[in-house]
Tab-separated table of C-alpha atoms in Angstrom:
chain	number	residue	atom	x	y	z
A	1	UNK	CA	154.851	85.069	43.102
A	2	UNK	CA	157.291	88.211	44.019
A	3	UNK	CA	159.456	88.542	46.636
A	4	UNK	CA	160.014	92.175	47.844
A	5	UNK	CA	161.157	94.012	50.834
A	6	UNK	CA	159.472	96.028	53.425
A	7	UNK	CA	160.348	97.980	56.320
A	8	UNK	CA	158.885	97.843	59.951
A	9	UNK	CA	159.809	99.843	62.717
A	10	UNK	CA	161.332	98.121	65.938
A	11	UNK	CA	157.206	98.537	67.486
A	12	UNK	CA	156.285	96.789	64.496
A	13	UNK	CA	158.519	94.385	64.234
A	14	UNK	CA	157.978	93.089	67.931
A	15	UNK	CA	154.182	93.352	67.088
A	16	UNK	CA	154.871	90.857	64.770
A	17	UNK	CA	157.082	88.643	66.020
A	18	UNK	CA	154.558	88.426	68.626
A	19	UNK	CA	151.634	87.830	66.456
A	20	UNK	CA	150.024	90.842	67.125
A	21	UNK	CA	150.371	92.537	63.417
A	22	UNK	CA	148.686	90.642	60.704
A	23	UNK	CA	148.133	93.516	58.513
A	24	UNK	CA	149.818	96.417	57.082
A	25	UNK	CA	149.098	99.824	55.434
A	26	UNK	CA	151.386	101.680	52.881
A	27	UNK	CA	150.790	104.493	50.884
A	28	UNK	CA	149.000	103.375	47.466
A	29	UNK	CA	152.048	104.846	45.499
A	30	UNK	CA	154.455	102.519	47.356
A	31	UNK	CA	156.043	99.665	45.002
A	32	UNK	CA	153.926	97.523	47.423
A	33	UNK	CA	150.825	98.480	45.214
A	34	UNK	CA	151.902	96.031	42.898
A	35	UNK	CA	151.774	93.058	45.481
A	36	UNK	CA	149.396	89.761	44.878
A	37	UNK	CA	148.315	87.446	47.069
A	38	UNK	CA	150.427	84.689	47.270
A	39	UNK	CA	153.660	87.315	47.040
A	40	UNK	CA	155.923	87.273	49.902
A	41	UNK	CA	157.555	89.596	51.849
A	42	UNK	CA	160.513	89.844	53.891
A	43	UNK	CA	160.991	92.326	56.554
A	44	UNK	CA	164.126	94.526	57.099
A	45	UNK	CA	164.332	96.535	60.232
A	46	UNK	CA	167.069	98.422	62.100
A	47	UNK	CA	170.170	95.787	63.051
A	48	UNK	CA	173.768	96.045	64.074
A	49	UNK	CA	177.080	93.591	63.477
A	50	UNK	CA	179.932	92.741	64.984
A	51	UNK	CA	182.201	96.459	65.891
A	52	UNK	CA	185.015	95.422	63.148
A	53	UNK	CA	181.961	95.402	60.589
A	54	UNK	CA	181.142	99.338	61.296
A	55	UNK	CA	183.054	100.565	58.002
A	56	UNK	CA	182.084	97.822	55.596
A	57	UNK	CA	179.719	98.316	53.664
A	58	UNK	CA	176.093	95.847	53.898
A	59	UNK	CA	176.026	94.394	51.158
A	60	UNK	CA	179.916	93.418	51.711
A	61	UNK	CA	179.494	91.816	54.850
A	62	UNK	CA	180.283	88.057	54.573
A	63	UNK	CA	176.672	85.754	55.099
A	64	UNK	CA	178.031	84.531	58.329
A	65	UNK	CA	178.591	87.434	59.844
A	66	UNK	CA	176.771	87.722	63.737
A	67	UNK	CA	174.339	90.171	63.455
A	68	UNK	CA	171.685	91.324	66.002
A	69	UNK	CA	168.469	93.089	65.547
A	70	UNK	CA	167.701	96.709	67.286
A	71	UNK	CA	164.284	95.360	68.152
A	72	UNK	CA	164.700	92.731	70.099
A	73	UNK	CA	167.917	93.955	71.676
A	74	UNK	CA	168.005	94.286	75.434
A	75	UNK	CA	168.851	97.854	75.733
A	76	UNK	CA	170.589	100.122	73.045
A	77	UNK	CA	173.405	100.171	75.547
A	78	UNK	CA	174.175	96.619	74.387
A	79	UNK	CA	173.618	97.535	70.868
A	80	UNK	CA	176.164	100.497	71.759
A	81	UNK	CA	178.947	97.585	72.659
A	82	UNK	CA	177.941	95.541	69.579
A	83	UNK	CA	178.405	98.179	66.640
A	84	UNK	CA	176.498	101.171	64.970
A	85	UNK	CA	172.730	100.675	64.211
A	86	UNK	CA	171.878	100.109	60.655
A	87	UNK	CA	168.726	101.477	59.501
A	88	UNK	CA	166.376	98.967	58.022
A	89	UNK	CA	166.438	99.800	54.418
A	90	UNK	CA	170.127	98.892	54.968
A	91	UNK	CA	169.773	95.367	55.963
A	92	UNK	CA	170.505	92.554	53.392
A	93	UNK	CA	167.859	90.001	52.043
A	94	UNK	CA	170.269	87.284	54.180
A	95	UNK	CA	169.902	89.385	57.436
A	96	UNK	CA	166.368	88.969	57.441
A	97	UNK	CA	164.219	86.962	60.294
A	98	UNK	CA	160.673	87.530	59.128
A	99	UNK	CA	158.755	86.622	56.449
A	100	UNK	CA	155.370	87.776	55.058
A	101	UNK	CA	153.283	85.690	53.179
A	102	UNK	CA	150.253	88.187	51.350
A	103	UNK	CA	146.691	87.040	52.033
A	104	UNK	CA	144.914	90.186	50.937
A	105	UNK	CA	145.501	93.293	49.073
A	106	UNK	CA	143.206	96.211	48.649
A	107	UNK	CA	143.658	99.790	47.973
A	108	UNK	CA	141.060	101.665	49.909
A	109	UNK	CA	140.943	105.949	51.975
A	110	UNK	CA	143.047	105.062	54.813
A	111	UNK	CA	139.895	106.190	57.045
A	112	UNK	CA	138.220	103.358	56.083
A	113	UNK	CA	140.414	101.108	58.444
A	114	UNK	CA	137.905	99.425	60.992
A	115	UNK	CA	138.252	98.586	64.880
A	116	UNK	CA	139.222	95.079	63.914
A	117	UNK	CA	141.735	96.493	61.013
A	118	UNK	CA	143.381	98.375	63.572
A	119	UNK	CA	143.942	95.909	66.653
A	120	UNK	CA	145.509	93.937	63.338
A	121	UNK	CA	147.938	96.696	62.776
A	122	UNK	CA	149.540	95.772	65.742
A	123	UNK	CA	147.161	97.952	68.316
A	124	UNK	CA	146.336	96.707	71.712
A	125	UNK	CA	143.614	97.818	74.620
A	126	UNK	CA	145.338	98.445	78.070
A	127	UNK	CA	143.398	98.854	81.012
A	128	UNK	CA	145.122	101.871	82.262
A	129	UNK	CA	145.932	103.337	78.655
A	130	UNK	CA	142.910	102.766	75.999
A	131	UNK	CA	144.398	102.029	72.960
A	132	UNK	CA	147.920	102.217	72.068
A	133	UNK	CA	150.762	100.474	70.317
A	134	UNK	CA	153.392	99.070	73.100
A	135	UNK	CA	156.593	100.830	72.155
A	136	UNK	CA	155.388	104.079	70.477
A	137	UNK	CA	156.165	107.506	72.160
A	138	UNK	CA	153.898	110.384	72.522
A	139	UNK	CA	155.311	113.193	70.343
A	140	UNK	CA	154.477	115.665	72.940
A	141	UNK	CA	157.515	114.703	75.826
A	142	UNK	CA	154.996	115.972	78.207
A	143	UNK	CA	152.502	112.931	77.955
A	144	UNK	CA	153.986	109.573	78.929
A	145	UNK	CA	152.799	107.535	76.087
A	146	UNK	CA	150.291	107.801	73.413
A	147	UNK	CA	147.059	106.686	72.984
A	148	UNK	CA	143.498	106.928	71.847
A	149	UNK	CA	140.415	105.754	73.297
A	150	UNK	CA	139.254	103.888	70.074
A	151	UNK	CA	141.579	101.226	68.129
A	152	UNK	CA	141.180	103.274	65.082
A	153	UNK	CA	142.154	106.219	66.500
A	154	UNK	CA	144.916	104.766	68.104
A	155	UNK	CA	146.055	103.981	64.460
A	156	UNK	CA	145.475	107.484	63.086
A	157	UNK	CA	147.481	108.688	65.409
A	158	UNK	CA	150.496	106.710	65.004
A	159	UNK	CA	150.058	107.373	61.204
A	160	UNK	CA	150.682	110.699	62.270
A	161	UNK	CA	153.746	109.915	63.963
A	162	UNK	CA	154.975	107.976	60.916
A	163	UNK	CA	153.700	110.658	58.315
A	164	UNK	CA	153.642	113.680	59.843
A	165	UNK	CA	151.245	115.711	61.692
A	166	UNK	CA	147.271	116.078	59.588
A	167	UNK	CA	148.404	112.873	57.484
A	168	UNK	CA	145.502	111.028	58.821
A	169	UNK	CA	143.171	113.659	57.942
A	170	UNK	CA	144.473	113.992	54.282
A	171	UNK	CA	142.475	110.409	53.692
A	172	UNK	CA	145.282	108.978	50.645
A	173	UNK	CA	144.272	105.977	49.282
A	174	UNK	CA	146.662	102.952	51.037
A	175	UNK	CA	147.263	99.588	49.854
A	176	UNK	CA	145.915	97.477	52.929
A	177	UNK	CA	147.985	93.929	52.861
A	178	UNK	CA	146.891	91.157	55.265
A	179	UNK	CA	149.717	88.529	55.818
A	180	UNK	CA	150.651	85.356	57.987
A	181	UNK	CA	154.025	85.652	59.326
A	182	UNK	CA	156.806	83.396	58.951
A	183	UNK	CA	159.301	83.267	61.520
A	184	UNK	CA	162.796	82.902	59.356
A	185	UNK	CA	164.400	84.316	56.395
A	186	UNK	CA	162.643	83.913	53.356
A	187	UNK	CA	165.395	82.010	51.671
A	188	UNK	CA	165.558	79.550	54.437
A	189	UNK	CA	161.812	78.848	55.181
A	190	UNK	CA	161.339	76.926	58.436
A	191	UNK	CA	161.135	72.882	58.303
């Protein structure tokens, strides 16, 4: 069993606090290729500390510190009070609230993802919408949100988003991880 980190954007990361996102896709020449079922992951995303904190450095700042996540914050004003944001691949193994446990690997064209693979990834129908992933802008300011009227297509386009613009057409192979999701640090696994 290895631990490792992983980043998720603040969509993600409410998709999965929410229990939306059971599955993930990375690039197959992340470091995730390497993972195993039975590895675990913990997730680092985009937090903030206390204001006196905003000049030390992360991996300085003491285990008890107060620190809030950007993704769950009630508006960036309040994070604005708080301190500066701190980008994911920033935050400490300590500051971590979620935990992946691996399921599944598979390396596989990321155009093989499926409907169900998709609504895994964290995307949801809406009524008035199609397909879409609560949280993600449209690119194009003119269009008030994005979205797709399939669940995969809904995912190629926010892999566009993520990767740039044609990265869903390029087809690279991805390392597909399915996961259950612990809600606590990895060191401190719930009771």
């Amino acid at each position: 069993m290895t631990d490792r980190p992983i980043i998720f954007s603040a969509p993600m990361v409410r998709a999965l606090l929410s229990g939306r996102k059971t599955q993930t896709r990375r690039l197959a020449t992340s470091p995730l290729r390497k993972c195993l079922v039975g590895d675990r992951l913990y997730v680092r995303e985009a937090w903030y500390a206390a204001r006196s904190l905003d000049r030390t450095k992360p991996s300085l700042i003491p285990l008890d510190a107060d620190i809030e996540h950007a993704a769950t914050a009630r508006s960036y004003a309040e994070i604005g009070l708080k301190g500066r944001i701190r980008p994911g691949m920033h935050m400490p193994r300590w500051a971590s609230r979620l935990t992946l446990i691996v399921e599944g690997v598979r390396v596989e064209p990321l155009q093989a993802i499926s409907e169900a693979d998709a609504i895994a990834e964290g995307v949801i129908e809406d009524p008035d919408k199609g397909f879409c992933v609560p949280g993600v802008e449209h690119p194009n300011r003119d269009f008030p949100w994005l979205s797709r009227s399939t669940a995969r297509g809904m995912y190629g386009a926010l892999w566009d988003t993520l990767h740039g613009p044609g990265q869903w057409l390029g087809n690279p192979d991805v390392v597909a991880l399915t996961f259950r999701v612990v809600l606590g640090n990895i060191d401190r696994p719930p009771p």
